[in-house]
Amino acid sequence: MRIRQFFIPTTRHIPAEAELISHRLMLRAGLIRQVASGIYNWLPLGLRAVRKIEKIVREEMEAIGAVEIMMPVIQPGELWRESKRWDEYGAELFRLNDRHGREFCLGPTHEEIITDFIRRNIDSYRQLPLTLYQIQTKLRDEVRPRFGIMRSREFLMKDAYSFHLSTADLEKTYWDMHGAYSKIFQRIGLQYRVVRAAGGNIGGNFSHEFHILAKTGEDRIAYSDSSDYAVNVDLFRDSPTPIVDGAPSPDGQGTLSISRGIEVGHIFQLGQKYSASMNAAVQDADGKKQFLWMGCYGIGISRILAAAIEQLSDGERISWPEAIAPFSVTLIALDIHREAQVKKAVEDIYHQLLPHTSILLDDSEERPGVKFANMELIGIPHRVIISRRTMDKGVVEYQSLTGKVQKIPLSDITQYLLDQLQ
Amino acid sequence: MRIRQFFIPTTRHIPAEAELISHRLMLRAGLIRQVASGIYNWLPLGLRAVRKIEKIVREEMEAIGAVEIMMPVIQPGELWRESKRWDEYGAELFRLNDRHGREFCLGPTHEEIITDFIRRNIDSYRQLPLTLYQIQTKLRDEVRPRFGIMRSREFLMKDAYSFHLSTADLEKTYWDMHGAYSKIFQRIGLQYRVVRAAGGNIGGNFSHEFHILAKTGEDRIAYSDSSDYAVNVDLFRDSPTPIVDGAPSPDGQGTLSISRGIEVGHIFQLGQKYSASMNAAVQDADGKKQFLWMGCYGIGISRILAAAIEQLSDGERISWPEAIAPFSVTLIALDIHREAQVKKAVEDIYHQLLPHTSILLDDSEERPGVKFANMELIGIPHRVIISRRTMDKGVVEYQSLTGKVQKIPLSDITQYLLDQLQ
């Protein structure tokens, strides 16, 4: 992508209420812009990172046999009355009436819609198990939207729902999903912890939360350094074992460390809460009616992006993990409008690399200082700087996010970059 | 994709109000299911076709330099008051209040949001022209939702917005967009006509509609057989030249034919309607304040799918155009659960083809009659039937959507299919 055909409105005007590093950097680097409290536009650079997260999530969902669908944003109130959540959900549910006065809400989750769909389209146990998922816009009228897209009122979520004839079968899919979520965060390249959690108002009786570790996280996670043991400290306040930094691990292995985490995923065994209240049942092999066993599994797509920035970036620049960087490589050409040689060299490199990776070519006429400042801010993992000064010596400059500037012969740079990307 | 890991709930239960072929077939073939009046779930098969349409649209948008963003579904009422559309839009606008009583609506289009974004992020004519687009869920409270997703209350639209310093520059982008839309419908493989149109309540003074021809279309299109002349008859009722089938063409070339069309795209030169009312301006090269010139360009992503079915399918089965078929090839294995030879053969073909195309492998244990009926209904362009009976003669059966059954040697079928796909 040529920067002149793209649109990255970087800015220094950051509102005072943007306290979190991710919120400030996403505004400064032109990833998002606020429309109203807790409501944002995704700009080109931010959207590209979102799409990369979506792709990883889709691949891992497909790998465990989940099938993609798309349910509506607007949902009939009558289904929410059936599940009793119309009254239970409270003020976080955006509600409205259509022109005929019928009640609707904007989906914060889709249990009612999917359960209604399943009860009308599944009639035999032979159609089970079934896991359906979507990546869809969700709405929640947060009492205090803040931290940019971290706690916003409109956001992107991957939500999956599974249906089963038995608890054993539900458990199998639950642990498959547990594995898929772990893979997703490993692929993105983030430090995370999985913790046992309470069900919350989705109504489950067994669930795990996935937290991306970051100093600014709202939850405190206690985890064993030598086992998988991890708990959300604030949910286990009355634990018989005191959960403090350095305490012995309740599973007898090592000691506990306490870090802050950002909840980005949550998986639930819902049991029969929705299938019983909404009468989603099939006939089993003996012809007996059985309410379905159900699981639900959410990942905050847009929140992962903010959490990744929180974990990896300092206050001055984004450091993208390679897997979700909006571009892998940026080529920065200096004085391109008056240096024909530079222009030719950068075009050659661009066209050689383009079949292999995603590239942001800075072919603008901005001053070098502006280009370097923007490059630092937006944090593309691999940078190549092409200038007349170094070309006269037959080299270009390469820098990774964490490394020092290196001089690479111009004739080698394409292969050198390809090697770095592998 | 293996059909046992997929989900295609075909059905014979079609409500009486589903009059249109596309509506009936989309329900029967398990592409969509109704949630409420004018509100639908997209099921796996339907969503795959939607994604193919989206991909073609994105490629043609990028080809003319449009850049993708994503704006919110929920929009602040105050921006709609600024543009005056809060009062003008009427009952089709879904309206709601948040927990603090502030007014919001659900976006049927995004002119207000984008104009607000542009006025706050563009300050120099050097940043122009700029064309931004999104593919996003839209909501419109239709007075009488019907025809399935053809006239629904929640739907998918690609909407693009362009901003310019001059009308000449707006016109250039307008005609680029005109060309991109034409390419989109050519790539999908549909008969379409472009007609001059009135502006409607988006407020434009120059616009074109793109219609997919279909007997069931709501609009009547008169077009010259020997030139580009085409008009929407119902908009040109008071034309001095009578617009009837067989009339001489007003441009002096040939005669007019009248067909019915389904409007799937609409491009507008909006002028300064929004930029003036919302004060979106930049300084020009002379330092003078100029309101921006603006265009907007919509395509109904989900409606294209229904229109494609209307144009190409008969009442009994879908005939997908290859470019947007949910799968290119279906492999139907008969009696796979007791014929090891069939199972091995079909698995071999599946794995050989998988890197090259999208395949639906029917590895279910259904009776052959059920498999054939489903195959006919869902209309995948290329079908291969593998059975013990023909394998004993060293052949498998191949059929395209429009051709007769052909017997192809088993050893040649993979290459034969690859040739058909090119």
CSV table of N, CA and C in Angstrom, one decimal, chain B residues 248-354:
chain,number,residue,atom,x,y,z
B,248,PRO,N,-38.9,4.0,-30.3
B,248,PRO,CA,-37.6,4.4,-30.8
B,248,PRO,C,-36.8,5.0,-29.7
B,249,SER,N,-35.5,4.7,-29.7
B,249,SER,CA,-34.7,5.2,-28.7
B,249,SER,C,-34.4,6.7,-28.8
B,250,PRO,N,-34.6,7.4,-27.6
B,250,PRO,CA,-34.4,8.9,-27.6
B,250,PRO,C,-33.1,9.3,-28.1
B,251,ASP,N,-32.1,8.5,-28.0
B,251,ASP,CA,-30.7,8.9,-28.5
B,251,ASP,C,-30.6,8.6,-30.0
B,252,GLY,N,-31.7,8.2,-30.6
B,252,GLY,CA,-31.7,8.0,-32.1
B,252,GLY,C,-31.1,6.7,-32.6
B,253,GLN,N,-30.7,5.8,-31.6
B,253,GLN,CA,-30.1,4.6,-32.0
B,253,GLN,C,-31.1,3.4,-31.6
B,254,GLY,N,-31.6,2.8,-32.6
B,254,GLY,CA,-32.4,1.6,-32.3
B,254,GLY,C,-33.7,1.8,-31.6
B,255,THR,N,-34.2,0.7,-31.0
B,255,THR,CA,-35.5,0.8,-30.3
B,255,THR,C,-35.2,0.4,-28.8
B,256,LEU,N,-36.3,0.7,-28.0
B,256,LEU,CA,-36.2,0.5,-26.6
B,256,LEU,C,-36.7,-0.9,-26.2
B,257,SER,N,-36.1,-1.6,-25.3
B,257,SER,CA,-36.7,-2.8,-24.7
B,257,SER,C,-37.0,-2.5,-23.3
B,258,ILE,N,-38.0,-3.1,-22.8
B,258,ILE,CA,-38.3,-2.9,-21.3
B,258,ILE,C,-38.1,-4.2,-20.6
B,259,SER,N,-37.3,-4.1,-19.5
B,259,SER,CA,-37.2,-5.3,-18.6
B,259,SER,C,-37.4,-4.8,-17.2
B,260,ARG,N,-37.6,-5.8,-16.3
B,260,ARG,CA,-37.7,-5.4,-14.9
B,260,ARG,C,-36.3,-5.6,-14.3
B,261,GLY,N,-36.0,-4.7,-13.3
B,261,GLY,CA,-34.7,-4.7,-12.7
B,261,GLY,C,-34.8,-4.6,-11.2
B,262,ILE,N,-33.8,-5.1,-10.5
B,262,ILE,CA,-33.6,-5.0,-9.1
B,262,ILE,C,-32.5,-4.0,-8.8
B,263,GLU,N,-32.8,-3.0,-8.1
B,263,GLU,CA,-31.8,-2.0,-7.8
B,263,GLU,C,-30.8,-2.5,-6.8
B,264,VAL,N,-29.5,-2.7,-7.1
B,264,VAL,CA,-28.5,-3.2,-6.2
B,264,VAL,C,-27.4,-2.2,-6.0
B,265,GLY,N,-27.3,-1.1,-6.7
B,265,GLY,CA,-26.3,-0.1,-6.5
B,265,GLY,C,-26.8,1.2,-6.9
B,266,HIS,N,-26.3,2.3,-6.2
B,266,HIS,CA,-26.7,3.6,-6.4
B,266,HIS,C,-25.5,4.5,-6.2
B,267,ILE,N,-25.2,5.4,-7.1
B,267,ILE,CA,-24.1,6.3,-6.9
B,267,ILE,C,-24.6,7.7,-7.1
B,268,PHE,N,-24.1,8.6,-6.2
B,268,PHE,CA,-24.6,10.0,-6.1
B,268,PHE,C,-23.5,11.0,-6.1
B,269,GLN,N,-23.7,12.1,-6.8
B,269,GLN,CA,-23.0,13.3,-6.6
B,269,GLN,C,-23.8,14.1,-5.6
B,270,LEU,N,-23.3,14.2,-4.4
B,270,LEU,CA,-24.1,14.8,-3.3
B,270,LEU,C,-23.9,16.3,-3.4
B,271,GLY,N,-22.8,16.8,-4.0
B,271,GLY,CA,-22.5,18.2,-4.0
B,271,GLY,C,-22.1,18.7,-2.6
B,272,GLN,N,-22.6,19.8,-2.1
B,272,GLN,CA,-22.2,20.3,-0.8
B,272,GLN,C,-23.3,20.2,0.2
B,273,LYS,N,-24.3,19.4,0.0
B,273,LYS,CA,-25.4,19.3,0.9
B,273,LYS,C,-24.9,19.1,2.4
B,274,TYR,N,-24.2,18.0,2.6
B,274,TYR,CA,-23.7,17.7,3.9
B,274,TYR,C,-22.6,18.6,4.4
B,275,SER,N,-21.7,18.9,3.5
B,275,SER,CA,-20.5,19.7,3.9
B,275,SER,C,-20.9,21.1,4.3
B,276,ALA,N,-22.0,21.6,3.6
B,276,ALA,CA,-22.4,23.0,4.0
B,276,ALA,C,-23.2,22.9,5.3
B,277,SER,N,-24.1,22.0,5.4
B,277,SER,CA,-24.9,22.0,6.7
B,277,SER,C,-24.1,21.6,7.9
B,278,MET,N,-23.0,20.8,7.7
B,278,MET,CA,-22.2,20.3,8.8
B,278,MET,C,-20.8,21.0,8.8
B,279,ASN,N,-20.6,22.0,8.0
B,279,ASN,CA,-19.4,22.8,8.0
B,279,ASN,C,-18.1,22.0,7.8
B,280,ALA,N,-18.1,21.2,6.8
B,280,ALA,CA,-16.9,20.4,6.4
B,280,ALA,C,-16.2,21.2,5.3
B,281,ALA,N,-15.1,21.8,5.7
B,281,ALA,CA,-14.4,22.7,4.7
B,281,ALA,C,-12.9,22.6,4.9
B,282,VAL,N,-12.2,23.0,3.9
B,282,VAL,CA,-10.7,23.1,4.0
B,282,VAL,C,-10.3,24.4,3.4
B,283,GLN,N,-9.1,24.8,3.7
B,283,GLN,CA,-8.5,25.9,3.0
B,283,GLN,C,-7.9,25.5,1.7
B,284,ASP,N,-8.2,26.2,0.6
B,284,ASP,CA,-7.7,25.8,-0.7
B,284,ASP,C,-6.3,26.5,-0.9
B,285,ALA,N,-5.7,26.3,-2.0
B,285,ALA,CA,-4.3,26.7,-2.3
B,285,ALA,C,-4.1,28.2,-2.0
B,286,ASP,N,-5.2,29.0,-2.2
B,286,ASP,CA,-5.2,30.4,-1.9
B,286,ASP,C,-5.5,30.8,-0.5
B,287,GLY,N,-5.7,29.8,0.4
B,287,GLY,CA,-6.0,30.1,1.7
B,287,GLY,C,-7.5,30.4,1.9
B,288,LYS,N,-8.3,30.2,0.9
B,288,LYS,CA,-9.7,30.5,1.0
B,288,LYS,C,-10.5,29.2,1.5
B,289,LYS,N,-11.5,29.5,2.4
B,289,LYS,CA,-12.3,28.3,2.9
B,289,LYS,C,-13.2,27.8,1.8
B,290,GLN,N,-13.2,26.5,1.6
B,290,GLN,CA,-14.1,25.9,0.6
B,290,GLN,C,-14.8,24.7,1.2
B,291,PHE,N,-16.1,24.7,1.1
B,291,PHE,CA,-16.9,23.5,1.5
B,291,PHE,C,-16.5,22.4,0.5
B,292,LEU,N,-16.4,21.2,1.1
B,292,LEU,CA,-16.0,20.0,0.3
B,292,LEU,C,-17.1,19.6,-0.7
B,293,TRP,N,-16.8,19.1,-1.8
B,293,TRP,CA,-17.7,18.4,-2.7
B,293,TRP,C,-17.7,16.9,-2.4
B,294,MET,N,-18.8,16.3,-2.4
B,294,MET,CA,-18.9,15.0,-1.8
B,294,MET,C,-19.8,14.1,-2.7
B,295,GLY,N,-19.3,12.8,-2.8
B,295,GLY,CA,-20.1,11.8,-3.5
B,295,GLY,C,-20.4,10.6,-2.5
B,296,CYS,N,-21.5,9.9,-2.8
B,296,CYS,CA,-21.7,8.7,-2.0
B,296,CYS,C,-22.1,7.6,-2.9
B,297,TYR,N,-21.7,6.3,-2.5
B,297,TYR,CA,-21.8,5.2,-3.5
B,297,TYR,C,-22.2,3.9,-2.7
B,298,GLY,N,-23.4,3.4,-2.9
B,298,GLY,CA,-23.8,2.2,-2.2
B,298,GLY,C,-24.0,1.0,-3.0
B,299,ILE,N,-23.7,-0.1,-2.4
B,299,ILE,CA,-24.0,-1.4,-3.1
B,299,ILE,C,-24.7,-2.3,-2.0
B,300,GLY,N,-25.8,-2.9,-2.3
B,300,GLY,CA,-26.5,-3.8,-1.4
B,300,GLY,C,-25.8,-5.2,-1.5
B,301,ILE,N,-24.9,-5.5,-0.6
B,301,ILE,CA,-24.2,-6.8,-0.7
B,301,ILE,C,-25.2,-8.0,-0.6
B,302,SER,N,-26.0,-7.9,0.4
B,302,SER,CA,-26.9,-9.1,0.6
B,302,SER,C,-27.9,-9.1,-0.5
B,303,ARG,N,-28.4,-7.9,-1.0
B,303,ARG,CA,-29.4,-7.9,-2.0
B,303,ARG,C,-28.8,-8.5,-3.4
B,304,ILE,N,-27.5,-8.3,-3.6
B,304,ILE,CA,-26.9,-8.8,-4.9
B,304,ILE,C,-27.2,-10.3,-4.9
B,305,LEU,N,-27.0,-11.0,-3.7
B,305,LEU,CA,-27.1,-12.4,-3.6
B,305,LEU,C,-28.5,-12.8,-4.1
B,306,ALA,N,-29.5,-12.2,-3.5
B,306,ALA,CA,-30.9,-12.5,-3.8
B,306,ALA,C,-31.2,-12.2,-5.3
B,307,ALA,N,-30.7,-11.1,-5.8
B,307,ALA,CA,-30.9,-10.7,-7.2
B,307,ALA,C,-30.3,-11.7,-8.1
B,308,ALA,N,-29.1,-12.2,-7.8
B,308,ALA,CA,-28.4,-13.2,-8.6
B,308,ALA,C,-29.3,-14.5,-8.7
B,309,ILE,N,-29.9,-14.9,-7.6
B,309,ILE,CA,-30.8,-16.0,-7.6
B,309,ILE,C,-32.0,-15.7,-8.5
B,310,GLU,N,-32.6,-14.5,-8.4
B,310,GLU,CA,-33.7,-14.2,-9.2
B,310,GLU,C,-33.4,-14.3,-10.7
B,311,GLN,N,-32.3,-13.8,-11.0
B,311,GLN,CA,-31.9,-13.7,-12.5
B,311,GLN,C,-31.7,-15.1,-13.1
B,312,LEU,N,-31.0,-16.0,-12.3
B,312,LEU,CA,-30.4,-17.2,-12.9
B,312,LEU,C,-31.2,-18.5,-12.5
B,313,SER,N,-32.0,-18.5,-11.5
B,313,SER,CA,-32.5,-19.7,-11.0
B,313,SER,C,-34.0,-20.0,-11.4
B,314,ASP,N,-34.3,-21.2,-11.5
B,314,ASP,CA,-35.7,-21.5,-11.7
B,314,ASP,C,-36.4,-21.8,-10.4
B,315,GLY,N,-37.6,-22.1,-10.3
B,315,GLY,CA,-38.3,-22.2,-9.0
B,315,GLY,C,-37.9,-23.4,-8.2
B,316,GLU,N,-37.1,-24.3,-8.8
B,316,GLU,CA,-36.8,-25.6,-8.1
B,316,GLU,C,-35.4,-25.6,-7.5
B,317,ARG,N,-34.5,-24.8,-8.1
B,317,ARG,CA,-33.1,-25.0,-7.7
B,317,ARG,C,-32.3,-23.7,-7.9
B,318,ILE,N,-31.3,-23.5,-7.1
B,318,ILE,CA,-30.4,-22.3,-7.2
B,318,ILE,C,-29.4,-22.7,-8.4
B,319,SER,N,-29.1,-21.7,-9.2
B,319,SER,CA,-28.0,-21.8,-10.1
B,319,SER,C,-27.0,-20.7,-9.8
B,320,TRP,N,-26.0,-21.0,-9.1
B,320,TRP,CA,-25.0,-20.0,-8.7
B,320,TRP,C,-24.1,-19.6,-9.9
B,321,PRO,N,-23.9,-18.3,-10.0
B,321,PRO,CA,-22.8,-17.9,-10.9
B,321,PRO,C,-21.5,-18.3,-10.2
B,322,GLU,N,-20.6,-18.8,-11.0
B,322,GLU,CA,-19.4,-19.4,-10.4
B,322,GLU,C,-18.7,-18.4,-9.5
B,323,ALA,N,-18.7,-17.1,-9.8
B,323,ALA,CA,-17.9,-16.2,-9.0
B,323,ALA,C,-18.3,-16.0,-7.6
B,324,ILE,N,-19.6,-16.3,-7.3
B,324,ILE,CA,-20.1,-16.1,-5.9
B,324,ILE,C,-20.7,-17.4,-5.3
B,325,ALA,N,-20.5,-18.5,-6.0
B,325,ALA,CA,-21.0,-19.8,-5.5
B,325,ALA,C,-20.4,-20.1,-4.1
B,326,PRO,N,-21.1,-20.6,-3.2
B,326,PRO,CA,-20.5,-20.8,-1.9
B,326,PRO,C,-19.4,-21.9,-1.9
B,327,PHE,N,-19.5,-22.8,-2.8
B,327,PHE,CA,-18.4,-23.8,-3.2
B,327,PHE,C,-18.4,-23.9,-4.7
B,328,SER,N,-17.2,-24.1,-5.3
B,328,SER,CA,-17.1,-24.3,-6.7
B,328,SER,C,-17.5,-25.7,-7.1
B,329,VAL,N,-17.1,-26.7,-6.3
B,329,VAL,CA,-17.3,-28.1,-6.6
B,329,VAL,C,-18.0,-28.8,-5.5
B,330,THR,N,-18.8,-29.8,-5.8
B,330,THR,CA,-19.3,-30.7,-4.8
B,330,THR,C,-19.0,-32.1,-5.2
B,331,LEU,N,-18.5,-32.8,-4.2
B,331,LEU,CA,-18.2,-34.3,-4.4
B,331,LEU,C,-19.2,-35.1,-3.7
B,332,ILE,N,-19.9,-35.9,-4.4
B,332,ILE,CA,-21.0,-36.6,-3.7
B,332,ILE,C,-20.6,-38.1,-3.7
B,333,ALA,N,-20.4,-38.6,-2.6
B,333,ALA,CA,-20.0,-40.0,-2.4
B,333,ALA,C,-21.2,-40.8,-2.0
B,334,LEU,N,-21.5,-41.9,-2.7
B,334,LEU,CA,-22.7,-42.7,-2.4
B,334,LEU,C,-22.3,-43.9,-1.5
B,335,ASP,N,-23.1,-44.2,-0.6
B,335,ASP,CA,-22.9,-45.3,0.3
B,335,ASP,C,-21.5,-45.4,0.9
B,336,ILE,N,-21.0,-44.2,1.2
B,336,ILE,CA,-19.6,-44.1,1.7
B,336,ILE,C,-19.4,-44.9,2.9
B,337,HIS,N,-20.4,-45.1,3.7
B,337,HIS,CA,-20.2,-45.8,5.0
B,337,HIS,C,-20.0,-47.3,4.8
B,338,ARG,N,-20.4,-47.9,3.6
B,338,ARG,CA,-20.1,-49.3,3.5
B,338,ARG,C,-19.3,-49.6,2.2
B,339,GLU,N,-18.9,-48.6,1.5
B,339,GLU,CA,-18.1,-48.8,0.3
B,339,GLU,C,-16.7,-48.2,0.5
B,340,ALA,N,-15.7,-49.0,1.0
B,340,ALA,CA,-14.4,-48.5,1.3
B,340,ALA,C,-13.7,-47.9,0.1
B,341,GLN,N,-14.0,-48.5,-1.1
B,341,GLN,CA,-13.4,-48.1,-2.3
B,341,GLN,C,-13.8,-46.7,-2.7
B,342,VAL,N,-15.1,-46.4,-2.5
B,342,VAL,CA,-15.7,-45.1,-2.8
B,342,VAL,C,-15.1,-44.1,-1.8
B,343,LYS,N,-15.0,-44.5,-0.6
B,343,LYS,CA,-14.5,-43.6,0.4
B,343,LYS,C,-13.0,-43.2,0.1
B,344,LYS,N,-12.2,-44.2,-0.3
B,344,LYS,CA,-10.8,-43.9,-0.6
B,344,LYS,C,-10.8,-43.0,-1.9
B,345,ALA,N,-11.6,-43.3,-2.9
B,345,ALA,CA,-11.5,-42.5,-4.1
B,345,ALA,C,-11.9,-41.1,-3.9
B,346,VAL,N,-13.0,-40.9,-3.1
B,346,VAL,CA,-13.5,-39.5,-2.9
B,346,VAL,C,-12.5,-38.7,-2.0
B,347,GLU,N,-11.9,-39.4,-1.1
B,347,GLU,CA,-10.9,-38.7,-0.2
B,347,GLU,C,-9.7,-38.3,-1.1
B,348,ASP,N,-9.3,-39.1,-2.0
B,348,ASP,CA,-8.1,-38.8,-2.8
B,348,ASP,C,-8.4,-37.6,-3.7
B,349,ILE,N,-9.6,-37.6,-4.3
B,349,ILE,CA,-10.0,-36.4,-5.2
B,349,ILE,C,-10.1,-35.2,-4.3
B,350,TYR,N,-10.7,-35.3,-3.2
B,350,TYR,CA,-10.8,-34.1,-2.3
B,350,TYR,C,-9.5,-33.5,-1.9
B,351,HIS,N,-8.5,-34.4,-1.6
B,351,HIS,CA,-7.2,-33.8,-1.2
B,351,HIS,C,-6.4,-33.3,-2.3
B,352,GLN,N,-6.6,-33.9,-3.5
B,352,GLN,CA,-5.9,-33.3,-4.7
B,352,GLN,C,-6.5,-31.9,-5.1
B,353,LEU,N,-7.8,-31.8,-5.0
B,353,LEU,CA,-8.4,-30.5,-5.4
B,353,LEU,C,-8.3,-29.4,-4.4
B,354,LEU,N,-8.3,-29.8,-3.1
B,354,LEU,CA,-8.4,-28.8,-2.1
B,354,LEU,C,-7.5,-27.6,-2.2
